Amino acid sequence: MKKLFDELKRVMKEFNIYIWCNKTMIPKLIEYFVLKNDCLMDIISWHKTNAMPLCGGTYIPDTEYCLYFKKNRKLNTTYDTAKTHYELPINIEDKNKYKHPTIKPLNIIKNFIINSSNENDIILDCFCGSGTTCVAAKETGRRFIGMEINPKYYKIAVDRLNGINANGQTSIFTDFEKMR
């Protein structure tokens, strides 16, 4: 992970990065970004209101964490986009439609992009999965670069940007919101 972060540090103008992680990764991320690189940090949580119940002496995995690190940057927040805690169900419909096991809610990603970039900025997602970040960038007037090592998810992301879901179904209403 350190090699990846060192490379991002080399190519970014300034740190302005969101990282979805599990709770065991948090100390390592804080060490790298806050202690070694003097970044400011926010912890954003997504509490899943319909998480899968587990047994076996562990807590239910009902919360995902996203750490935001920035340096020399002021956010473009509004009251509606400045949340650090989201209570939303797992989006089963999108999970089925785009066949990705860890798909994130589009509205959360849109808020991140609105808060930390301007129109026509370039958004980079090095692990774009089914393309949620790329879709959010497109819908908020940003340019984007998405990378995905898995050919299956790469195709799903490209198709999704073209209005085709993972089952090959095309929607004639992909730009419906823009027509209103």
Coordinates of N, CA, C and O in Angstrom, one line a residue:
M1 N 0.8 -1.2 0.0 CA 0.0 0.0 0.0 C 0.9 1.3 0.0 O 0.5 2.2 -0.6
K2 N 2.0 1.2 0.7 CA 2.9 2.4 0.8 C 3.4 2.8 -0.6 O 3.5 4.0 -0.9
K3 N 3.7 1.8 -1.4 CA 4.2 2.1 -2.8 C 3.1 2.8 -3.6 O 3.4 3.8 -4.3
L4 N 1.9 2.4 -3.5 CA 0.8 3.0 -4.2 C 0.7 4.5 -3.7 O 0.5 5.4 -4.5
F5 N 0.7 4.7 -2.4 CA 0.5 6.0 -1.8 C 1.7 6.9 -2.2 O 1.5 8.1 -2.5
D6 N 2.9 6.4 -2.2 CA 4.1 7.2 -2.6 C 3.9 7.6 -4.1 O 4.2 8.7 -4.5
E7 N 3.4 6.7 -4.9 CA 3.2 7.0 -6.3 C 2.1 8.1 -6.5 O 2.2 9.0 -7.3
L8 N 1.0 8.0 -5.7 CA -0.1 9.0 -5.8 C 0.5 10.3 -5.3 O 0.2 11.4 -5.9
K9 N 1.3 10.3 -4.3 CA 1.9 11.5 -3.8 C 2.8 12.2 -4.9 O 2.8 13.4 -5.0
R10 N 3.4 11.4 -5.6 CA 4.3 11.9 -6.7 C 3.5 12.6 -7.8 O 3.9 13.6 -8.3
V11 N 2.3 12.0 -8.2 CA 1.6 12.6 -9.3 C 0.5 13.6 -8.9 O 0.1 14.4 -9.8
M12 N 0.1 13.6 -7.7 CA -1.0 14.6 -7.3 C -0.4 15.9 -7.0 O 0.7 16.1 -6.5
K13 N -1.1 17.0 -7.3 CA -0.7 18.3 -7.0 C -0.7 18.5 -5.5 O 0.2 19.2 -4.9
E14 N -1.7 18.0 -4.8 CA -1.8 18.0 -3.4 C -2.7 16.8 -3.0 O -3.5 16.3 -3.7
F15 N -2.6 16.4 -1.7 CA -3.4 15.3 -1.2 C -4.8 15.8 -1.1 O -5.2 16.8 -0.6
N16 N -5.7 15.0 -1.7 CA -7.2 15.3 -1.8 C -7.8 13.9 -2.1 O -8.1 13.6 -3.3
I17 N -7.8 13.0 -1.1 CA -8.1 11.6 -1.4 C -9.0 11.0 -0.4 O -8.9 11.2 0.8
Y18 N -9.9 10.2 -1.0 CA -10.9 9.4 -0.2 C -10.5 7.9 -0.3 O -10.2 7.4 -1.4
I19 N -10.4 7.2 0.9 CA -10.0 5.8 0.9 C -11.0 5.0 1.7 O -11.1 5.2 2.9
W20 N -11.8 4.1 1.0 CA -12.7 3.2 1.7 C -11.8 2.1 2.3 O -10.9 1.6 1.7
C21 N -12.1 1.8 3.6 CA -11.2 0.9 4.3 C -12.0 0.1 5.4 O -13.0 0.6 5.8
N22 N -11.4 -0.9 5.9 CA -11.9 -1.6 7.0 C -11.3 -1.0 8.3 O -10.3 -0.3 8.2
K23 N -11.7 -1.3 9.4 CA -11.2 -0.7 10.7 C -9.8 -1.1 11.0 O -9.1 -0.3 11.6
T24 N -9.3 -2.2 10.5 CA -7.9 -2.6 10.7 C -6.9 -1.8 9.9 O -5.8 -1.7 10.3
M25 N -7.4 -1.2 8.8 CA -6.5 -0.3 8.0 C -6.4 1.1 8.5 O -5.4 1.8 8.1
I26 N -7.3 1.5 9.4 CA -7.3 2.9 9.8 C -6.0 3.4 10.4 O -5.4 4.4 10.0
P27 N -5.4 2.7 11.4 CA -4.1 3.1 11.9 C -3.0 3.3 10.9 O -2.2 4.3 11.0
K28 N -2.9 2.4 9.9 CA -1.8 2.5 8.9 C -2.1 3.7 8.0 O -1.1 4.4 7.6
L29 N -3.3 4.0 7.7 CA -3.6 5.2 6.9 C -3.3 6.5 7.6 O -2.8 7.4 7.0
I30 N -3.7 6.5 8.9 CA -3.4 7.7 9.7 C -1.9 7.9 9.8 O -1.4 9.0 9.6
E31 N -1.1 6.8 10.0 CA 0.3 6.9 10.1 C 0.9 7.5 8.8 O 1.7 8.5 8.9
Y32 N 0.5 7.0 7.7 CA 1.0 7.5 6.4 C 0.6 9.0 6.1 O 1.5 9.8 5.8
F33 N -0.7 9.2 6.1 CA -1.2 10.5 5.7 C -1.0 11.6 6.7 O -0.6 12.7 6.4
V34 N -1.4 11.3 7.9 CA -1.4 12.4 9.0 C 0.0 12.5 9.6 O 0.5 13.6 9.6
L35 N 0.6 11.5 10.1 CA 1.8 11.6 10.8 C 3.0 11.8 9.9 O 3.9 12.6 10.2
K36 N 3.1 11.2 8.7 CA 4.2 11.3 7.8 C 4.1 12.4 6.8 O 5.0 12.9 6.3
N37 N 2.8 12.8 6.5 CA 2.6 13.8 5.4 C 1.8 15.0 5.8 O 1.4 15.8 5.0
D38 N 1.5 15.1 7.1 CA 0.9 16.3 7.7 C -0.5 16.7 7.0 O -0.8 17.8 6.8
C39 N -1.2 15.6 6.7 CA -2.6 15.9 6.1 C -3.6 16.1 7.2 O -3.4 15.6 8.4
L40 N -4.7 16.8 6.9 CA -5.8 16.8 7.8 C -6.7 15.6 7.4 O -6.6 15.1 6.3
M41 N -7.6 15.2 8.3 CA -8.3 14.0 8.1 C -9.7 14.1 8.6 O -10.0 14.7 9.6
D42 N -10.6 13.4 7.9 CA -12.0 13.2 8.3 C -12.3 11.7 8.2 O -11.8 11.1 7.3
I43 N -13.1 11.2 9.1 CA -13.6 9.8 9.1 C -15.0 9.9 8.7 O -15.8 10.5 9.5
I44 N -15.4 9.3 7.6 CA -16.8 9.3 7.1 C -17.3 7.8 7.3 O -16.5 6.9 7.0
S45 N -18.5 7.7 7.8 CA -19.0 6.3 7.9 C -20.3 6.1 7.2 O -21.1 7.1 7.1
W46 N -20.5 4.9 6.7 CA -21.7 4.5 6.1 C -22.3 3.4 6.9 O -21.7 2.3 6.9
H47 N -23.3 3.7 7.7 CA -24.0 2.7 8.5 C -25.1 2.0 7.7 O -26.0 2.7 7.2
K48 N -24.9 0.7 7.4 CA -25.8 0.0 6.6 C -27.0 -0.5 7.4 O -26.9 -1.3 8.4
T49 N -28.2 0.0 7.1 CA -29.4 -0.3 7.9 C -29.9 -1.7 7.6 O -30.8 -2.1 8.4
N50 N -29.4 -2.4 6.7 CA -29.9 -3.7 6.4 C -28.7 -4.7 6.2 O -28.7 -5.6 5.4
A51 N -27.7 -4.6 7.1 CA -26.5 -5.4 7.0 C -26.9 -6.9 7.3 O -27.9 -7.2 8.0
M52 N -26.1 -7.8 6.8 CA -26.3 -9.2 7.0 C -26.0 -9.5 8.4 O -24.9 -9.2 8.9
P53 N -26.9 -10.2 9.1 CA -26.6 -10.6 10.5 C -25.6 -11.8 10.6 O -25.7 -12.6 9.7
L54 N -24.7 -11.7 11.5 CA -23.7 -12.7 11.6 C -23.7 -13.3 13.1 O -24.1 -12.6 14.0
C55 N -23.3 -14.5 13.2 CA -23.2 -15.1 14.5 C -21.7 -15.4 14.7 O -20.9 -15.1 13.9
G56 N -21.4 -16.0 15.8 CA -20.0 -16.4 16.0 C -19.1 -15.5 16.8 O -17.9 -15.5 16.6
G57 N -19.7 -14.7 17.7 CA -18.9 -13.9 18.6 C -18.2 -12.7 18.0 O -17.2 -12.2 18.4
T58 N -18.8 -12.2 16.9 CA -18.2 -10.9 16.3 C -19.3 -9.9 16.2 O -20.5 -10.2 16.2
Y59 N -18.9 -8.6 16.0 CA -19.9 -7.6 15.7 C -20.4 -7.7 14.3 O -19.7 -8.2 13.4
I60 N -21.6 -7.2 14.1 CA -22.2 -7.2 12.7 C -21.4 -6.2 11.9 O -21.1 -5.1 12.3
P61 N -21.0 -6.6 10.6 CA -20.3 -5.7 9.8 C -21.3 -4.7 9.1 O -21.5 -4.7 7.9
D62 N -21.8 -3.8 9.9 CA -22.8 -2.8 9.5 C -22.3 -1.4 9.2 O -23.1 -0.6 8.8
T63 N -21.0 -1.2 9.3 CA -20.4 0.1 9.0 C -19.2 0.0 8.1 O -18.3 -0.9 8.3
E64 N -19.1 0.8 7.1 CA -18.0 1.0 6.3 C -17.4 2.3 6.6 O -18.1 3.3 6.8
Y65 N -16.0 2.4 6.5 CA -15.3 3.7 6.8 C -14.7 4.2 5.5 O -14.1 3.4 4.7
C66 N -14.7 5.5 5.4 CA -14.0 6.2 4.3 C -13.2 7.3 4.9 O -13.8 8.2 5.6
L67 N -11.9 7.2 4.8 CA -11.1 8.3 5.3 C -10.7 9.3 4.3 O -10.4 8.9 3.1
Y68 N -10.9 10.5 4.6 CA -10.6 11.6 3.7 C -9.4 12.4 4.2 O -9.3 12.8 5.3
F69 N -8.3 12.5 3.3 CA -7.1 13.2 3.7 C -6.9 14.3 2.7 O -7.1 14.2 1.5
K70 N -6.6 15.5 3.3 CA -6.4 16.6 2.4 C -5.2 17.4 3.0 O -4.8 17.4 4.1
K71 N -4.7 18.2 2.1 CA -3.6 19.1 2.4 C -3.8 20.4 1.6 O -3.9 20.4 0.4
N72 N -3.8 21.5 2.3 CA -3.9 22.8 1.6 C -5.2 22.9 0.8 O -5.1 23.3 -0.4
R73 N -6.3 22.5 1.3 CA -7.5 22.4 0.5 C -8.7 22.8 1.4 O -8.8 22.4 2.5
K74 N -9.5 23.7 0.8 CA -10.8 24.0 1.4 C -11.9 23.3 0.7 O -11.9 23.3 -0.5
L75 N -12.8 22.7 1.5 CA -13.9 21.9 0.8 C -15.0 22.9 0.3 O -15.2 24.0 0.8
N76 N -15.8 22.4 -0.6 CA -16.9 23.2 -1.2 C -18.2 22.7 -0.6 O -19.2 22.5 -1.3
T77 N -18.3 22.4 0.7 CA -19.4 21.8 1.3 C -20.6 22.8 1.4 O -20.5 24.0 1.5
T78 N -21.8 22.1 1.5 CA -23.0 22.8 1.8 C -23.6 22.0 3.0 O -23.1 20.9 3.3
Y79 N -24.6 22.4 3.6 CA -25.2 21.7 4.7 C -25.6 20.3 4.2 O -25.5 19.3 5.0
D80 N -26.1 20.2 3.0 CA -26.6 18.9 2.5 C -25.5 17.9 2.2 O -25.7 16.7 2.2
T81 N -24.3 18.4 1.8 CA -23.2 17.5 1.4 C -22.1 17.3 2.4 O -21.2 16.5 2.2
A82 N -22.2 18.0 3.6 CA -21.1 18.0 4.6 C -21.2 16.9 5.6 O -20.5 16.9 6.6
K83 N -22.0 15.9 5.4 CA -22.2 14.8 6.3 C -21.0 14.0 6.5 O -20.3 13.7 5.5
T84 N -20.8 13.5 7.7 CA -19.7 12.5 7.9 C -20.3 11.1 8.3 O -19.6 10.2 8.5
H85 N -21.6 11.1 8.4 CA -22.3 9.8 8.8 C -23.5 9.6 7.9 O -24.4 10.5 7.9
Y86 N -23.6 8.5 7.2 CA -24.7 8.2 6.4 C -25.4 7.0 6.9 O -24.7 6.0 7.2
E87 N -26.7 7.0 7.0 CA -27.5 5.8 7.3 C -28.3 5.4 6.1 O -29.3 6.1 5.9
L88 N -27.8 4.4 5.4 CA -28.5 4.0 4.2 C -28.4 2.5 4.1 O -27.5 1.9 4.6
P89 N -29.4 1.9 3.5 CA -29.4 0.4 3.2 C -28.3 0.1 2.2 O -27.9 1.0 1.4
I90 N -27.9 -1.2 2.2 CA -27.1 -1.7 1.1 C -28.0 -1.6 -0.2 O -29.1 -2.0 -0.1
N91 N -27.5 -1.1 -1.2 CA -28.3 -0.9 -2.4 C -28.3 -2.3 -3.2 O -27.5 -2.5 -4.1
I92 N -29.2 -3.1 -2.9 CA -29.3 -4.4 -3.5 C -29.6 -4.3 -5.0 O -29.1 -5.1 -5.8
E93 N -30.4 -3.3 -5.4 CA -30.7 -3.2 -6.8 C -29.5 -2.9 -7.6 O -29.2 -3.5 -8.6
D94 N -28.6 -1.9 -7.2 CA -27.4 -1.7 -7.9 C -26.4 -2.8 -7.8 O -25.7 -3.1 -8.8
K95 N -26.4 -3.5 -6.7 CA -25.5 -4.7 -6.5 C -25.9 -5.7 -7.5 O -25.0 -6.3 -8.2
N96 N -27.2 -6.0 -7.7 CA -27.6 -6.9 -8.7 C -27.4 -6.4 -10.2 O -27.1 -7.1 -11.1
K97 N -27.7 -5.1 -10.3 CA -27.6 -4.5 -11.7 C -26.2 -4.5 -12.2 O -25.9 -4.7 -13.4
Y98 N -25.2 -4.2 -11.3 CA -23.8 -4.0 -11.7 C -22.8 -5.1 -11.2 O -21.6 -5.0 -11.5
K99 N -23.4 -6.1 -10.6 CA -22.6 -7.3 -10.2 C -21.3 -7.0 -9.5 O -20.3 -7.7 -9.7
H100 N -21.3 -6.1 -8.6 CA -20.1 -5.8 -7.8 C -20.4 -6.0 -6.3 O -21.3 -5.4 -5.8
P101 N -19.6 -6.8 -5.6 CA -19.9 -7.1 -4.2 C -19.7 -5.9 -3.2 O -20.3 -6.0 -2.2
T102 N -18.9 -4.9 -3.6 CA -18.8 -3.8 -2.6 C -19.2 -2.5 -3.2 O -18.6 -1.4 -2.9
I103 N -20.2 -2.5 -4.0 CA -20.6 -1.2 -4.7 C -21.0 -0.2 -3.6 O -21.6 -0.5 -2.6
K104 N -20.7 1.1 -3.8 CA -21.0 2.1 -2.9 C -22.2 2.9 -3.4 O -22.4 3.0 -4.6
P105 N -22.9 3.6 -2.5 CA -24.0 4.4 -2.9 C -23.6 5.6 -3.7 O -22.7 6.4 -3.3
L106 N -24.2 5.8 -4.8 CA -23.9 6.9 -5.8 C -24.0 8.2 -5.1 O -23.2 9.1 -5.3
N107 N -25.0 8.4 -4.3 CA -25.2 9.8 -3.7 C -24.1 10.1 -2.7 O -23.7 11.3 -2.6
I108 N -23.5 9.2 -2.0 CA -22.4 9.4 -1.1 C -21.2 9.9 -2.0 O -20.5 10.9 -1.7
I109 N -20.9 9.1 -3.0 CA -19.8 9.4 -3.9 C -19.9 10.8 -4.6 O -19.0 11.6 -4.7
K110 N -21.2 11.1 -5.0 CA -21.4 12.4 -5.6 C -21.1 13.5 -4.6 O -20.5 14.6 -4.9
N111 N -21.5 13.3 -3.3 CA -21.2 14.3 -2.3 C -19.7 14.5 -2.1 O -19.2 15.7 -2.0
F112 N -18.9 13.4 -2.1 CA -17.5 13.5 -2.0 C -16.9 14.4 -3.1 O -16.1 15.3 -2.9
I113 N -17.4 14.1 -4.3 CA -16.9 14.8 -5.5 C -17.2 16.3 -5.5 O -16.4 17.1 -5.8
I114 N -18.5 16.6 -5.2 CA -18.9 18.0 -5.1 C -18.1 18.7 -4.0 O -17.7 19.8 -4.2
N115 N -17.9 18.1 -2.9 CA -17.2 18.7 -1.8 C -15.7 19.0 -2.0 O -15.2 20.0 -1.5
S116 N -15.1 18.2 -2.8 CA -13.6 18.3 -2.9 C -13.1 18.5 -4.3 O -11.9 18.3 -4.6
S117 N -14.0 19.0 -5.2 CA -13.5 19.3 -6.6 C -14.4 20.3 -7.2 O -15.4 20.7 -6.6
N118 N -14.0 20.8 -8.3 CA -14.8 21.8 -9.1 C -15.1 21.2 -10.4 O -14.5 20.3 -10.9
E119 N -16.1 21.8 -11.1 CA -16.5 21.3 -12.4 C -15.3 21.3 -13.3 O -14.4 22.2 -13.2
N120 N -15.2 20.3 -14.2 CA -14.1 20.1 -15.1 C -12.8 19.6 -14.5 O -11.8 19.4 -15.2
D121 N -12.7 19.5 -13.2 CA -11.6 18.9 -12.5 C -11.5 17.4 -13.0 O -12.5 16.9 -13.4
I122 N -10.4 16.8 -12.8 CA -10.2 15.4 -13.1 C -10.3 14.6 -11.8 O -9.6 14.8 -10.9
I123 N -11.2 13.6 -11.8 CA -11.3 12.7 -10.7 C -10.6 11.3 -11.1 O -10.9 10.8 -12.1
L124 N -9.8 10.9 -10.2 CA -9.1 9.6 -10.4 C -9.6 8.5 -9.5 O -9.7 8.8 -8.3
D125 N -10.0 7.4 -10.0 CA -10.3 6.2 -9.2 C -9.5 5.1 -9.7 O -9.7 4.5 -10.8
C126 N -8.5 4.7 -8.8 CA -7.6 3.6 -9.2 C -8.1 2.2 -9.1 O -7.5 1.3 -9.5
F127 N -9.3 2.1 -8.4 CA -9.9 0.8 -8.2 C -11.4 1.0 -8.5 O -12.3 1.0 -7.6
C128 N -11.8 1.3 -9.8 CA -13.1 1.8 -10.1 C -14.2 0.7 -10.0 O -15.4 1.1 -10.1
G129 N -13.9 -0.5 -9.9 CA -14.9 -1.5 -9.8 C -16.0 -1.4 -10.8 O -15.7 -1.4 -12.0
S130 N -17.2 -1.2 -10.4 CA -18.3 -1.1 -11.4 C -18.6 0.3 -11.9 O -19.5 0.6 -12.6
G131 N -17.7 1.2 -11.5 CA -17.7 2.6 -12.1 C -18.5 3.6 -11.4 O -18.8 4.7 -12.0
T132 N -18.9 3.4 -10.1 CA -19.7 4.4 -9.4 C -19.0 5.8 -9.4 O -19.7 6.8 -9.6
T133 N -17.8 5.8 -9.1 CA -17.1 7.1 -9.0 C -17.1 7.8 -10.4 O -17.3 9.0 -10.5
C134 N -16.9 7.0 -11.5 CA -16.9 7.6 -12.8 C -18.2 8.1 -13.2 O -18.4 9.2 -13.7
V135 N -19.3 7.4 -12.8 CA -20.7 7.9 -13.1 C -20.9 9.2 -12.3 O -21.5 10.1 -12.8
A136 N -20.5 9.2 -11.0 CA -20.7 10.4 -10.2 C -20.0 11.6 -10.7 O -20.5 12.7 -10.7
A137 N -18.7 11.3 -11.2 CA -18.0 12.4 -11.8 C -18.7 13.0 -13.1 O -18.8 14.2 -13.2
K138 N -19.1 12.1 -13.9 CA -19.8 12.5 -15.1 C -21.1 13.3 -14.8 O -21.3 14.3 -15.4
E139 N -21.9 12.8 -13.8 CA -23.1 13.4 -13.5 C -22.9 14.8 -12.7 O -23.9 15.6 -12.6
T140 N -21.7 15.0 -12.2 CA -21.5 16.3 -11.5 C -20.6 17.2 -12.4 O -20.0 18.2 -11.8
G141 N -20.4 16.9 -13.6 CA -19.6 17.8 -14.5 C -18.1 17.8 -14.3 O -17.4 18.7 -14.6
R142 N -17.6 16.6 -13.9 CA -16.2 16.5 -13.8 C -15.7 15.5 -14.8 O -16.4 14.7 -15.3
R143 N -14.4 15.6 -15.2 CA -13.8 14.6 -16.0 C -13.3 13.5 -15.1 O -13.1 13.7 -13.9
F144 N -13.0 12.3 -15.6 CA -12.5 11.2 -14.8 C -11.6 10.3 -15.5 O -11.6 10.2 -16.7
I145 N -10.8 9.6 -14.7 CA -9.9 8.5 -15.1 C -10.3 7.4 -14.1 O -10.1 7.5 -12.9
G146 N -10.7 6.3 -14.7 CA -11.0 5.1 -13.9 C -10.1 3.9 -14.3 O -9.9 3.7 -15.5
M147 N -9.5 3.3 -13.3 CA -8.7 2.1 -13.6 C -9.3 0.9 -12.9 O -9.7 1.0 -11.7
E148 N -9.2 -0.2 -13.5 CA -9.7 -1.5 -12.9 C -9.0 -2.6 -13.5 O -8.9 -2.8 -14.7
I149 N -8.3 -3.4 -12.6 CA -7.5 -4.6 -13.1 C -8.3 -5.8 -13.5 O -7.9 -6.5 -14.4
N150 N -9.5 -5.9 -13.0 CA -10.4 -7.1 -13.3 C -11.2 -6.8 -14.6 O -12.0 -5.9 -14.6
P151 N -10.9 -7.5 -15.7 CA -11.6 -7.3 -16.9 C -13.1 -7.3 -16.9 O -13.8 -6.6 -17.6
K152 N -13.6 -8.2 -16.0 CA -15.1 -8.3 -15.9 C -15.6 -7.0 -15.3 O -16.6 -6.4 -15.9
Y153 N -15.0 -6.4 -14.3 CA -15.5 -5.1 -13.7 C -15.2 -4.0 -14.6 O -16.0 -3.0 -14.7
Y154 N -14.1 -4.0 -15.3 CA -13.8 -3.0 -16.3 C -14.9 -2.9 -17.3 O -15.4 -1.8 -17.6
K155 N -15.3 -4.0 -17.9 CA -16.4 -4.0 -18.9 C -17.7 -3.5 -18.3 O -18.4 -2.7 -18.9
I156 N -18.0 -3.9 -17.1 CA -19.2 -3.5 -16.4 C -19.2 -2.0 -16.2 O -20.2 -1.3 -16.5
A157 N -18.1 -1.4 -15.8 CA -17.9 0.0 -15.6 C -18.1 0.8 -17.0 O -18.8 1.8 -17.0
V158 N -17.5 0.3 -18.0 CA -17.6 1.0 -19.3 C -19.0 0.9 -19.8 O -19.6 1.9 -20.3
D159 N -19.6 -0.3 -19.7 CA -21.0 -0.4 -20.1 C -21.9 0.5 -19.3 O -22.9 1.1 -19.8
R160 N -21.7 0.5 -18.0 CA -22.5 1.4 -17.1 C -22.5 2.8 -17.5 O -23.5 3.5 -17.5
L161 N -21.3 3.3 -17.9 CA -21.2 4.7 -18.4 C -21.9 4.9 -19.7 O -22.3 6.0 -20.0
N162 N -22.2 3.8 -20.4 CA -22.9 3.9 -21.6 C -24.4 3.5 -21.5 O -25.1 3.2 -22.5
G163 N -24.8 3.4 -20.2 CA -26.2 3.1 -20.0 C -26.6 1.6 -20.1 O -27.8 1.3 -20.3
I164 N -25.6 0.7 -20.0 CA -25.9 -0.7 -20.1 C -25.6 -1.4 -18.7 O -24.5 -1.2 -18.2
N165 N -26.5 -2.2 -18.2 CA -26.2 -2.8 -16.9 C -25.4 -4.1 -17.2 O -25.2 -4.5 -18.3
A166 N -25.1 -4.8 -16.1 CA -24.2 -6.0 -16.2 C -25.0 -7.2 -16.9 O -24.3 -8.1 -17.3
N167 N -26.3 -7.1 -17.0 CA -27.0 -8.2 -17.7 C -27.2 -7.8 -19.2 O -27.9 -8.5 -19.9
G168 N -26.6 -6.7 -19.6 CA -26.7 -6.3 -21.0 C -27.9 -5.5 -21.3 O -28.2 -5.2 -22.5
Q169 N -28.7 -5.2 -20.3 CA -30.0 -4.4 -20.5 C -29.6 -2.9 -20.7 O -28.9 -2.3 -19.9
T170 N -30.1 -2.3 -21.8 CA -30.0 -0.9 -22.0 C -31.2 -0.1 -21.6 O -32.3 -0.6 -21.8
S171 N -31.0 1.0 -21.0 CA -32.1 1.8 -20.6 C -32.2 3.0 -21.6 O -31.2 3.7 -21.8
I172 N -33.4 3.3 -22.1 CA -33.6 4.5 -22.9 C -33.7 5.7 -22.1 O -33.7 6.8 -22.6
F173 N -33.7 5.5 -20.7 CA -33.9 6.6 -19.8 C -32.6 7.0 -19.1 O -32.6 7.6 -18.1
T174 N -31.4 6.7 -19.6 CA -30.1 7.0 -18.9 C -29.9 8.5 -18.7 O -29.3 8.9 -17.8
D175 N -30.4 9.3 -19.6 CA -30.3 10.8 -19.4 C -31.6 11.4 -19.1 O -31.8 12.6 -19.4
F176 N -32.5 10.7 -18.5 CA -33.8 11.2 -18.3 C -33.8 12.4 -17.4 O -34.5 13.4 -17.6
E177 N -33.0 12.4 -16.3 CA -32.9 13.6 -15.4 C -32.4 14.8 -16.1 O -32.9 15.9 -15.8
K178 N -31.6 14.7 -17.1 CA -31.1 15.9 -17.8 C -32.1 16.4 -18.8 O -32.1 17.6 -19.1
M179 N -33.1 15.6 -19.1 CA -34.2 16.1 -20.1 C -35.2 16.9 -19.3 O -36.0 17.6 -20.0
R180 N -35.3 16.8 -18.0 CA -36.4 17.5 -17.3 C -36.1 18.9 -17.2 O -35.1 19.5 -17.4

